[in-house]
Amino acid sequence: MSTAKSLPTWDVLSKHGVFPEANNEEISRLNFLTHLNVHLSANILPGVKTAYEKTVLPAYIKETGKEPTTRHEIRKAMLDNPYFQMWSGLRRNTMEMRQQAGRSQVLRQIENLVERVEAYNKDASTLQLNDAITIPPNVGMVDIHCQPGCYYEEYFENDVTVAASYDLGLFVTTAGLLGALSDGGGKAITHWLSKDHPDFKPKRILDIGCTVGHNAVPLAQAFPDAEVIAIDVARPSLRYAHARAKSLGVNNITFVQANAEDLSQYEDESFDFITTSMFWHETSHESMPKIFKTINRLLKKGGLTINLEQPQYTNMGLYEQFIRDWDTYFNNEPYWGPMHELDLKKVLNESGFNGESMFEVGVVSLIDEKIFGKREAGDSGEDYGRAPVWNAFGLWK
Amino acid sequence: MTDINKIDLAGTKAKGNRPYFLNDKQTEQVMSITMAVAMELSVAKERIATLECLLEEKGILTRAEVENYKPDAAEVAARSITTQEYLARILRILQQDKEEQLSEDDPSMEFAQQELTKV
Ligand SMILES: C[S@@+](CC[C@H](N)C(=O)[O-])C[C@H]1O[C@@H](n2cnc3c(N)ncnc32)[C@H](O)[C@@H]1O
């Protein structure tokens, strides 16, 4: 007999200085959605696999005389399967409900949130917004992961709605695996560095596509003497990120509105550490080599770039590829699939790096005991696309 | 500064074609509505559980008093707003369908992918 295990409540998240308040009903709603997501992946998703193996695959073989050879063939065959349809419909809808819940919670207190953000940001030289920066197509084409307004839309002056809603809602799709400050990825990088490269002490760090700074802050905390530059194109996210970092007592990050394709304001070889977190799958074929070239130009000899990203599809079973690819078509992540089938070494080579020196590593952060208490031995929270082990690739220049 | 319709804005649609999975669109919309209602019911049950705990702990109320409660005018007005928000929340899918029908340039993922993979 298996006993049901309770999930952490959203309310364990750390309330930094610009975190939206939540009343009891809002907390109930976010907890309900978290439970619904876990239920869909733990209890319903296995049924999708069964439907594939027992019904869809045999029918496909019967009809075509061969096994599917691409994830796209599987997807097209699955689209008519009633169980896949129900799971997909529920999953899509849960994402939309999470967006509505976050936005309504943020909007009811937006005036107060903006005031709090302003109090931290007023006259700060460490927040550098630039009106001339436009939203590139890889960010503006669709609202990524069904987040209305994406990372950048502003509904009025000094708005931070989309950023605050993003911050409070990540928990719903990860059930706490990212930690109380949603910074597990960045912490995993610094944990790995302290273990495997204890002598690496970067003085100047660049974090590209920082959004609200979830994974830039732990870098700045791990290297308090370093100057960290965190860039993004999205103004509301940068405003919020800056205030959030200040409220956490982190003063060595400068948040800059800039396009990673053109960072000509920074000198060649002026950074010894360049990071991205869950960034590349939201870029494009056009921008990716440009940004790698920028990284190559900015990185010092002997410097390190490390990039947290979901694993590439190479060497992955077709069914798992198909499930991971769901977001590409059904969760407004159009570049997810194309990015994950790239030969990264080749992209690096074409961007001036020596692709052969690329390494891949699974980085792990310590479990956040604020959320989970002490972990039981043998526990694993594996879930497609949201595993607590972060896949990373990188290279030393 | 914030001259915006907050109820509408909370439920607005994300840019990008909305995929439907079930054979019939209305059925899927009913699914969405049902799940939202399920969530609200879960919220309400938790609230009631909280109230019952507190009332019991403090020995404040009896069942009959709750049964016979009549809201005053201000309370009636407040509840009306709450109900409007409640309906907007559970009927969100229809608001978004409406927005999608009105929007002219909502790209499909295939189109977006084509654009984003151009070299
Ligand atoms: C998935 S989010 C990254 C999450 C973030 N790194 C974290 O640690 O939480 C991708 C971010 O990249 C930004 N972005 C995409 N293309 C960019 C570009 N060319 N220049 C700067 N930022 C970009 C987007 O605005 C968005 O905020």
PDB file of C-alpha atoms and ligand atoms in Angstrom, chain A residues 133-136 138-139 144-145 150-152 166 170 178 182-183 185-186 207-217 231-235 237 256-263 275-284 287 291 308-309 333, ligand 1:
ATOM      1  CA  ILE A 133      16.409  48.374 -26.695  1.00  0.00           C
ATOM      2  CA  THR A 134      13.657  46.657 -28.666  1.00  0.00           C
ATOM      3  CA  ILE A 135      12.154  43.235 -28.101  1.00  0.00           C
ATOM      4  CA  PRO A 136      13.769  40.647 -30.430  1.00  0.00           C
ATOM      5  CA  ASN A 138      12.540  35.218 -30.221  1.00  0.00           C
ATOM      6  CA  VAL A 139      10.994  36.987 -27.221  1.00  0.00           C
ATOM      7  CA  ILE A 144       6.433  32.196 -24.074  1.00  0.00           C
ATOM      8  CA  HIS A 145       5.008  29.458 -21.858  1.00  0.00           C
ATOM      9  CA  CYS A 150       5.680  37.475 -21.696  1.00  0.00           C
ATOM     10  CA  TYR A 151       8.584  38.952 -19.666  1.00  0.00           C
ATOM     11  CA  TYR A 152       8.421  42.422 -21.101  1.00  0.00           C
ATOM     12  CA  TYR A 166       6.344  34.950 -13.049  1.00  0.00           C
ATOM     13  CA  LEU A 170       7.159  29.153 -10.782  1.00  0.00           C
ATOM     14  CA  LEU A 178      13.687  25.159  -7.277  1.00  0.00           C
ATOM     15  CA  SER A 182      13.578  29.701  -6.976  1.00  0.00           C
ATOM     16  CA  ASP A 183      17.354  29.797  -7.157  1.00  0.00           C
ATOM     17  CA  GLY A 185      19.862  26.255 -10.600  1.00  0.00           C
ATOM     18  CA  GLY A 186      22.264  29.054  -9.697  1.00  0.00           C
ATOM     19  CA  ASP A 207      24.566  36.524 -16.634  1.00  0.00           C
ATOM     20  CA  ILE A 208      22.677  36.620 -19.928  1.00  0.00           C
ATOM     21  CA  GLY A 209      18.854  36.587 -20.018  1.00  0.00           C
ATOM     22  CA  CYS A 210      18.568  37.054 -16.259  1.00  0.00           C
ATOM     23  CA  THR A 211      14.766  37.658 -16.129  1.00  0.00           C
ATOM     24  CA  VAL A 212      14.087  38.404 -12.428  1.00  0.00           C
ATOM     25  CA  GLY A 213      17.577  37.342 -11.378  1.00  0.00           C
ATOM     26  CA  HIS A 214      16.653  34.025  -9.752  1.00  0.00           C
ATOM     27  CA  ASN A 215      19.957  32.442 -10.745  1.00  0.00           C
ATOM     28  CA  ALA A 216      22.137  35.562 -10.886  1.00  0.00           C
ATOM     29  CA  VAL A 217      21.662  36.285  -7.178  1.00  0.00           C
ATOM     30  CA  ILE A 231      21.351  41.588 -18.730  1.00  0.00           C
ATOM     31  CA  ASP A 232      17.939  41.148 -20.274  1.00  0.00           C
ATOM     32  CA  VAL A 233      15.757  42.946 -22.808  1.00  0.00           C
ATOM     33  CA  ALA A 234      12.694  42.966 -20.536  1.00  0.00           C
ATOM     34  CA  ARG A 235      12.214  46.139 -18.512  1.00  0.00           C
ATOM     35  CA  SER A 237      11.730  41.937 -15.203  1.00  0.00           C
ATOM     36  CA  VAL A 256      21.307  46.222 -17.545  1.00  0.00           C
ATOM     37  CA  GLN A 257      18.698  46.384 -20.288  1.00  0.00           C
ATOM     38  CA  ALA A 258      20.610  45.119 -23.290  1.00  0.00           C
ATOM     39  CA  ASN A 259      20.348  42.687 -26.173  1.00  0.00           C
ATOM     40  CA  ALA A 260      22.807  39.817 -25.839  1.00  0.00           C
ATOM     41  CA  GLU A 261      23.345  39.883 -29.599  1.00  0.00           C
ATOM     42  CA  ASP A 262      25.098  43.210 -29.233  1.00  0.00           C
ATOM     43  CA  LEU A 263      27.032  43.913 -26.067  1.00  0.00           C
ATOM     44  CA  THR A 275      26.378  32.136 -17.428  1.00  0.00           C
ATOM     45  CA  THR A 276      22.927  31.496 -18.816  1.00  0.00           C
ATOM     46  CA  SER A 277      20.070  29.636 -17.125  1.00  0.00           C
ATOM     47  CA  MET A 278      17.266  28.043 -19.134  1.00  0.00           C
ATOM     48  CA  PHE A 279      17.985  30.594 -21.802  1.00  0.00           C
ATOM     49  CA  TRP A 280      18.955  28.963 -25.094  1.00  0.00           C
ATOM     50  CA  HIS A 281      15.621  27.252 -25.747  1.00  0.00           C
ATOM     51  CA  GLU A 282      14.033  30.697 -25.884  1.00  0.00           C
ATOM     52  CA  THR A 283      16.399  32.063 -28.526  1.00  0.00           C
ATOM     53  CA  SER A 284      16.449  31.290 -32.296  1.00  0.00           C
ATOM     54  CA  SER A 287      20.325  34.789 -32.485  1.00  0.00           C
ATOM     55  CA  ILE A 291      25.107  35.401 -28.778  1.00  0.00           C
ATOM     56  CA  LEU A 308      21.962  25.464 -17.514  1.00  0.00           C
ATOM     57  CA  GLU A 309      19.655  23.920 -20.071  1.00  0.00           C
ATOM     58  CA  GLU A 333       7.834  27.347 -26.637  1.00  0.00           C
TER      59      GLU A 333
HETATM   60  C1  LIG C   1      13.655  31.544 -19.611  1.00  0.00           C
HETATM   61  S1  LIG C   1      14.113  33.156 -19.283  1.00  0.00           S
HETATM   62  C2  LIG C   1      15.619  32.896 -18.336  1.00  0.00           C
HETATM   63  C3  LIG C   1      15.450  32.633 -16.863  1.00  0.00           C
HETATM   64  C4  LIG C   1      16.544  33.238 -16.003  1.00  0.00           C
HETATM   65  N1  LIG C   1      17.867  33.081 -16.588  1.00  0.00           N
HETATM   66  C5  LIG C   1      16.562  32.676 -14.594  1.00  0.00           C
HETATM   67  O1  LIG C   1      17.621  32.331 -14.131  1.00  0.00           O
HETATM   68  O2  LIG C   1      15.518  32.614 -13.937  1.00  0.00           O
HETATM   69  C6  LIG C   1      14.754  33.851 -20.786  1.00  0.00           C
HETATM   70  C7  LIG C   1      15.072  35.330 -20.671  1.00  0.00           C
HETATM   71  O3  LIG C   1      15.956  35.689 -21.737  1.00  0.00           O
HETATM   72  C8  LIG C   1      15.640  36.977 -22.187  1.00  0.00           C
HETATM   73  N2  LIG C   1      16.184  37.121 -23.548  1.00  0.00           N
HETATM   74  C9  LIG C   1      15.870  36.421 -24.652  1.00  0.00           C
HETATM   75  N3  LIG C   1      16.604  36.839 -25.712  1.00  0.00           N
HETATM   76  C10 LIG C   1      17.424  37.813 -25.256  1.00  0.00           C
HETATM   77  C11 LIG C   1      18.418  38.638 -25.870  1.00  0.00           C
HETATM   78  N4  LIG C   1      18.704  38.537 -27.157  1.00  0.00           N
HETATM   79  N5  LIG C   1      19.065  39.521 -25.094  1.00  0.00           N
HETATM   80  C12 LIG C   1      18.794  39.630 -23.773  1.00  0.00           C
HETATM   81  N6  LIG C   1      17.867  38.899 -23.146  1.00  0.00           N
HETATM   82  C13 LIG C   1      17.173  37.994 -23.877  1.00  0.00           C
HETATM   83  C14 LIG C   1      14.134  37.027 -22.085  1.00  0.00           C
HETATM   84  O4  LIG C   1      13.672  38.361 -22.024  1.00  0.00           O
HETATM   85  C15 LIG C   1      13.890  36.248 -20.799  1.00  0.00           C
HETATM   86  O5  LIG C   1      13.826  37.091 -19.691  1.00  0.00           O
END
